[in-house]
Coordinates of C-alpha atoms in Angstrom, one line a residue:
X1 CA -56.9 -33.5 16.3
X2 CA -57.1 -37.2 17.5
X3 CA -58.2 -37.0 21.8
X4 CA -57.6 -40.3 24.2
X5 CA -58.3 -40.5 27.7
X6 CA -55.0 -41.3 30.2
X7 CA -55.3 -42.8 33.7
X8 CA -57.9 -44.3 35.7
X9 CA -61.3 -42.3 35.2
X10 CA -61.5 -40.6 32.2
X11 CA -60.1 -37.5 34.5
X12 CA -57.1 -36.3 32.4
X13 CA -57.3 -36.2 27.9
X14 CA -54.8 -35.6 25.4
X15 CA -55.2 -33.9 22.3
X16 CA -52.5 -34.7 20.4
X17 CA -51.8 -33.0 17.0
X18 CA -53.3 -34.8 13.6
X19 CA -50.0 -33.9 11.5
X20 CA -47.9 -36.1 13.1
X21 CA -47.2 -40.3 13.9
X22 CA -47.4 -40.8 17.2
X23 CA -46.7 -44.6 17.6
X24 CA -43.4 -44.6 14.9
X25 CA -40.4 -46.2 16.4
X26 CA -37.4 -44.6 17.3
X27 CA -34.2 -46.0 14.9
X28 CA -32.5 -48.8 16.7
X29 CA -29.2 -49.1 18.0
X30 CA -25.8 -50.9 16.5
X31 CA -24.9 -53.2 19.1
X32 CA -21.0 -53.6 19.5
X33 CA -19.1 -56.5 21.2
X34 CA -18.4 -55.7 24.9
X35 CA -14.7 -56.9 24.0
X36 CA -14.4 -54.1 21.1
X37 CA -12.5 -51.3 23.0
X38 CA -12.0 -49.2 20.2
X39 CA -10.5 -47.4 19.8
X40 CA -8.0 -48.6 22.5
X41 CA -6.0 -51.5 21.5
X42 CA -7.7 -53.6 24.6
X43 CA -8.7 -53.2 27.9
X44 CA -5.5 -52.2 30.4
X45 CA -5.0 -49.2 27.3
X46 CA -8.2 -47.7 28.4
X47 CA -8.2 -48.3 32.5
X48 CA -4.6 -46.8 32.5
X49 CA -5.9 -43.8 30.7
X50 CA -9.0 -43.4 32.1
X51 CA -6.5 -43.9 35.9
X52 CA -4.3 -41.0 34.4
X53 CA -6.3 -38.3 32.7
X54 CA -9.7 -39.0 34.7
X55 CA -8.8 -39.9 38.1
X56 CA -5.4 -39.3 39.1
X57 CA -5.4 -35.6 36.4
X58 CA -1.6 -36.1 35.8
X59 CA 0.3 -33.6 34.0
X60 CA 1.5 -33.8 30.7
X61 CA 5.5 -34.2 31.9
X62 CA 4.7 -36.4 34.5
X63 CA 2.8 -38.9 32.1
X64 CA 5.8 -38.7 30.2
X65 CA 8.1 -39.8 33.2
X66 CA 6.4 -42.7 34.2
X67 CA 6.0 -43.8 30.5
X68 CA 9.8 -43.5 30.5
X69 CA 10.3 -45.1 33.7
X70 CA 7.6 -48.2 32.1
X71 CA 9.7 -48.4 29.0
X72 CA 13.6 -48.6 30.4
X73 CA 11.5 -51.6 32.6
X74 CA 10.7 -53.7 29.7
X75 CA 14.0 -53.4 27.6
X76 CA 15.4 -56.3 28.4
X77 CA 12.0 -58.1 28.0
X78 CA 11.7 -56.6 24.3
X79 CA 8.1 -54.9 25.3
X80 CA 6.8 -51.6 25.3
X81 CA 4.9 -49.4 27.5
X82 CA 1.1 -49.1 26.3
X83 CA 1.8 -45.5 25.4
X84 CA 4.8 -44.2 24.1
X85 CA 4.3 -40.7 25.2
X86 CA 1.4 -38.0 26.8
X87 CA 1.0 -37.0 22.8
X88 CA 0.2 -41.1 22.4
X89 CA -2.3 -40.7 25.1
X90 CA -3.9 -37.5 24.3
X91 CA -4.3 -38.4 21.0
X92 CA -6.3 -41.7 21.5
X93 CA -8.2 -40.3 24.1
X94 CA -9.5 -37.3 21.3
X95 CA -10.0 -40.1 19.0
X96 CA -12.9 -41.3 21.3
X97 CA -16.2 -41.0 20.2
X98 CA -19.0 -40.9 23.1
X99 CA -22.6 -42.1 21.4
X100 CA -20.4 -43.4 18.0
X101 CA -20.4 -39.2 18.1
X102 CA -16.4 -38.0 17.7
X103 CA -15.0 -34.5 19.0
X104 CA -14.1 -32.3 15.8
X105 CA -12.0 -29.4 16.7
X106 CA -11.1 -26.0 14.6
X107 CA -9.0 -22.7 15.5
X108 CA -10.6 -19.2 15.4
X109 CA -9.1 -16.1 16.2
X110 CA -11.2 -12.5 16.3
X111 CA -8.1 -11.1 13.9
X112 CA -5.2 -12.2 12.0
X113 CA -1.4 -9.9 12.3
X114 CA -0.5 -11.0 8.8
X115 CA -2.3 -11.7 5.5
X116 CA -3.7 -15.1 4.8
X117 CA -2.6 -16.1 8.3
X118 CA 0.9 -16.9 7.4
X119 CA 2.8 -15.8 10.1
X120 CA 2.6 -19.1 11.6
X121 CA 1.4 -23.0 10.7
X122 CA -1.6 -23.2 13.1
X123 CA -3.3 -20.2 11.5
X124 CA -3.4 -22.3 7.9
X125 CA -6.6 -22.9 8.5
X126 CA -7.6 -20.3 10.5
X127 CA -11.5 -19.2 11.4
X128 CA -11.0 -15.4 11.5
X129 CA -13.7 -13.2 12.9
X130 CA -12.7 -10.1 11.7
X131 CA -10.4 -8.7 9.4
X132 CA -6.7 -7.8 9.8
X133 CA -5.2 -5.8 12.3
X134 CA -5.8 -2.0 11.9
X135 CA -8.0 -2.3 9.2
X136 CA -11.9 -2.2 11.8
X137 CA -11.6 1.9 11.8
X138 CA -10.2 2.0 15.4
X139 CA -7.9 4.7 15.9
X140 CA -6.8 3.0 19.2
X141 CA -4.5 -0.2 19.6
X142 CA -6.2 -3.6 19.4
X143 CA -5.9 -5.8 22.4
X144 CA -3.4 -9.0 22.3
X145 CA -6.2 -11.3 22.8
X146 CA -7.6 -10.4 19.5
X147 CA -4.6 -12.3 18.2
X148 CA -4.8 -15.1 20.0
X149 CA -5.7 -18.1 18.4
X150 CA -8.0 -20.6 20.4
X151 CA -9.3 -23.9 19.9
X152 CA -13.1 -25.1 19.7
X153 CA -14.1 -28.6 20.8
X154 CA -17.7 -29.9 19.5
X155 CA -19.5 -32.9 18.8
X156 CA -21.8 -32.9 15.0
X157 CA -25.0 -31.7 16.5
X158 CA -27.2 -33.7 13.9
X159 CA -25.3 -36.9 15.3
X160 CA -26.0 -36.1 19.2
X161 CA -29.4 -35.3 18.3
X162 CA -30.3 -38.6 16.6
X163 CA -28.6 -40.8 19.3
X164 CA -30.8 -39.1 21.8
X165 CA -34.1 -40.0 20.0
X166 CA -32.9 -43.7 19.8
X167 CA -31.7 -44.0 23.2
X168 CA -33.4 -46.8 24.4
X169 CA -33.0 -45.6 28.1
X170 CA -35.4 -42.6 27.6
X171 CA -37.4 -43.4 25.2
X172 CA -40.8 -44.0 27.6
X173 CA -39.9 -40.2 28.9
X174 CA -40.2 -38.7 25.3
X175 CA -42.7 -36.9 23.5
X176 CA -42.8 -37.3 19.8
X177 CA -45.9 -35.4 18.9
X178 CA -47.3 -31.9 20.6
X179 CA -50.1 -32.6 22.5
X180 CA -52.8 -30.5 25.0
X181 CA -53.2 -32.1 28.3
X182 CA -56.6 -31.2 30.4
X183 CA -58.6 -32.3 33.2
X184 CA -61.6 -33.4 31.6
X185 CA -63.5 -32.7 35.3
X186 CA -62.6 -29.0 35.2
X187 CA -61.3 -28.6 31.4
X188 CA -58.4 -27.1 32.9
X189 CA -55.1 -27.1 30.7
X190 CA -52.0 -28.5 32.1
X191 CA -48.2 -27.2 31.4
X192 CA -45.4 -29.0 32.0
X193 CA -43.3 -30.4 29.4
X194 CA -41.8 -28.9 26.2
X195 CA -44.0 -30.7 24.2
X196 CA -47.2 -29.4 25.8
X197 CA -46.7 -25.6 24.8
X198 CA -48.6 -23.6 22.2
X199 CA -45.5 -23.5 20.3
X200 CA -44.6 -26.9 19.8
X201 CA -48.5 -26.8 18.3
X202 CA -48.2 -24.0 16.2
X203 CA -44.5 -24.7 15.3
X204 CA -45.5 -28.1 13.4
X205 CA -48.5 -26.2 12.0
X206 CA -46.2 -24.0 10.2
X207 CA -43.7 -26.2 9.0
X208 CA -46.7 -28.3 7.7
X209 CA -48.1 -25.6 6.0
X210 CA -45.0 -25.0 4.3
X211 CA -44.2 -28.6 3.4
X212 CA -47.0 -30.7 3.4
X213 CA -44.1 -33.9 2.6
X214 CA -43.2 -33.5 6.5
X215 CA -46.5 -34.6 7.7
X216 CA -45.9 -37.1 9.8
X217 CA -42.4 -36.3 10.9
X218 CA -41.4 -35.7 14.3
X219 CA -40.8 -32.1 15.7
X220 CA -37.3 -32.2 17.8
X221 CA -36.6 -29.0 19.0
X222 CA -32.6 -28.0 19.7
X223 CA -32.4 -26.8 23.4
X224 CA -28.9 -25.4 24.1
X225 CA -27.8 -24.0 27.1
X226 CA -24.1 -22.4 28.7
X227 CA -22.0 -21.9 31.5
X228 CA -18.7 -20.9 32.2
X229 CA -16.0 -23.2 33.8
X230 CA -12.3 -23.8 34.5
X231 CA -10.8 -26.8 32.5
X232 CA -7.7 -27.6 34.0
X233 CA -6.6 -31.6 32.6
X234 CA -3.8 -30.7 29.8
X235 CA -5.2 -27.4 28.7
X236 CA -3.3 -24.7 30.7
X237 CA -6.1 -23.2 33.4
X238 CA -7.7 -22.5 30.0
X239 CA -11.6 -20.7 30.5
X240 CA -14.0 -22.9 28.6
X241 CA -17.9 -22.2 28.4
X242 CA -19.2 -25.4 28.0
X243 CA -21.8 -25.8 25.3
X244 CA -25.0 -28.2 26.2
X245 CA -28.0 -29.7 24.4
X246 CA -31.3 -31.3 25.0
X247 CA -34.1 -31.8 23.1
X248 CA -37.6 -30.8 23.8
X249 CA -39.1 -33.8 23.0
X250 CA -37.7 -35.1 26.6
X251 CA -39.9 -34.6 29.6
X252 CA -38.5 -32.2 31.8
X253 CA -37.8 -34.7 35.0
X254 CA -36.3 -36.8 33.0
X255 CA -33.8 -33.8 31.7
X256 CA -33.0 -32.8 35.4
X257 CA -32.5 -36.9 36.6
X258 CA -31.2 -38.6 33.4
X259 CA -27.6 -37.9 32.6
X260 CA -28.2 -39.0 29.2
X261 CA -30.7 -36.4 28.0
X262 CA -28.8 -33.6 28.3
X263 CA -25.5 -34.2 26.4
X264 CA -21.9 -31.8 26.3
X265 CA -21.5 -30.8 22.5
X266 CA -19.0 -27.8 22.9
X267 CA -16.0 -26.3 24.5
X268 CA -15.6 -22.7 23.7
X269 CA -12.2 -20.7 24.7
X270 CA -12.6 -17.7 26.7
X271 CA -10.1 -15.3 25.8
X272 CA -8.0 -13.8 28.6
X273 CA -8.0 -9.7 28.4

């Protein structure tokens, strides 16, 4: 257990655990140019999408009206519009990875009508929860939602959770080690951050114990957290729960101010009954 003294006084100690490094760096970041706007071809591709899908939440058909209307305006000058098409925008847009982190998406439906899922293309490669239809010992029949197939947006976990322990903007507001906080007048315990809990402690003992080639490592623990909400921009009114993630190495003000330390991994489809 190594103890120091914080603030003026020698009022407040922290014993922070022996196992672990508490003064190793967090990885640095990759610098870009501020004229790469990848992966938009420039800088009017990403203002006019950001203007269409952000702030002005146009529909899919009237994108596609003013694209035409853009295009039959530059025929005669031999130009094009700087999409062809809402498919064109949407499909950048998806390409965009937030953190260097890109949204992966997959289909998953509860059951499957036909075997192997070949009833139609999308199901190909189709997550099925359950087996097929009329085959879970239920005498009664199985709801249409059960069919449905639904996407799942998400970000690679491991990848959000690494650009969060390098983010340079937080990284005075993390805890990389568990630590005891007391008042050395009173040798009362404080709690208030993750990090500060018995089971950080214990946790790191454990894993120790188990590998003694992690000592030194740094404990993150995965925070997630849900709630449900209407997503209405190009998706049909469909009912996402919207998946979230933290890490408990962040202090908790900083989780409540700092837009950055608590980061959307997930949308998950709601099906409709």
């Amino acid at each position: 257990m190594i103890a120091e003294f914080i603030g003026p006084g020698h009022k407040i100690y922290h014993n922070y655990h022996r196992g672990l490094n508490n003064g190793a760096p967090p990885p640095s970041c990759v610098q870009v140019s501020p004229d790469d706007w990848s992966p938009y071809c420039n800088q009017q591709e990403f203002e006019l999408a950001e203007f269409l899908f952000k702030h002005a939440e146009m529909p899919a058909s009237q994108i596609n009206t003013l694209l035409e209307i853009w295009a039959a305006s530059l025929i005669e000058l031999g130009g094009n519009p700087l999409f062809a098409n809402h498919t064109d925008l949407y499909h950048v847009i998806d390409s965009m990875s937030v953190g260097a982190v890109k949204w992966e998406n997959f289909k998953i439906a509860y059951k499957c009508k036909h075997q192997d899922g070949q009833n139609t293309d999308e199901q190909d490669e189709l997550i099925k929860l359950a087996g097929l239809g009329g085959q879970d010992g239920q005498d009664e029949p199985d709801a249409p939602w059960t069919f449905d197939v639904y996407d799942v947006w998400y970000q690679d976990p491991h990848q959000v959770i690494h650009n969060l322990l390098r983010c340079t903007d937080i990284k005075d507001e993390m805890d990389f080690v568990p630590y005891q906080e007391f008042n050395a007048m009173k040798q009362q315990r404080h709690w208030e951050d993750f990090m500060l809990g018995d089971w950080a402690w214990e946790e790191v003992d454990k894993i120790i114990s188990v590998n003694s080639l992690t000592a030194g490592a740094t404990l993150a623990p995965i925070i997630l957290g849900s709630d449900k909400t209407t997503v209405s921009i190009a998706t049909g009114q469909t009912d996402y729960y919207l998946l979230y993630l933290s890490i408990g190495n962040v202090h908790n003000t900083t989780c409540h101010v700092h837009c950055d330390a608590v980061v959307l991994i997930g949308f998950l489809s709601m099906p409709k009954s």
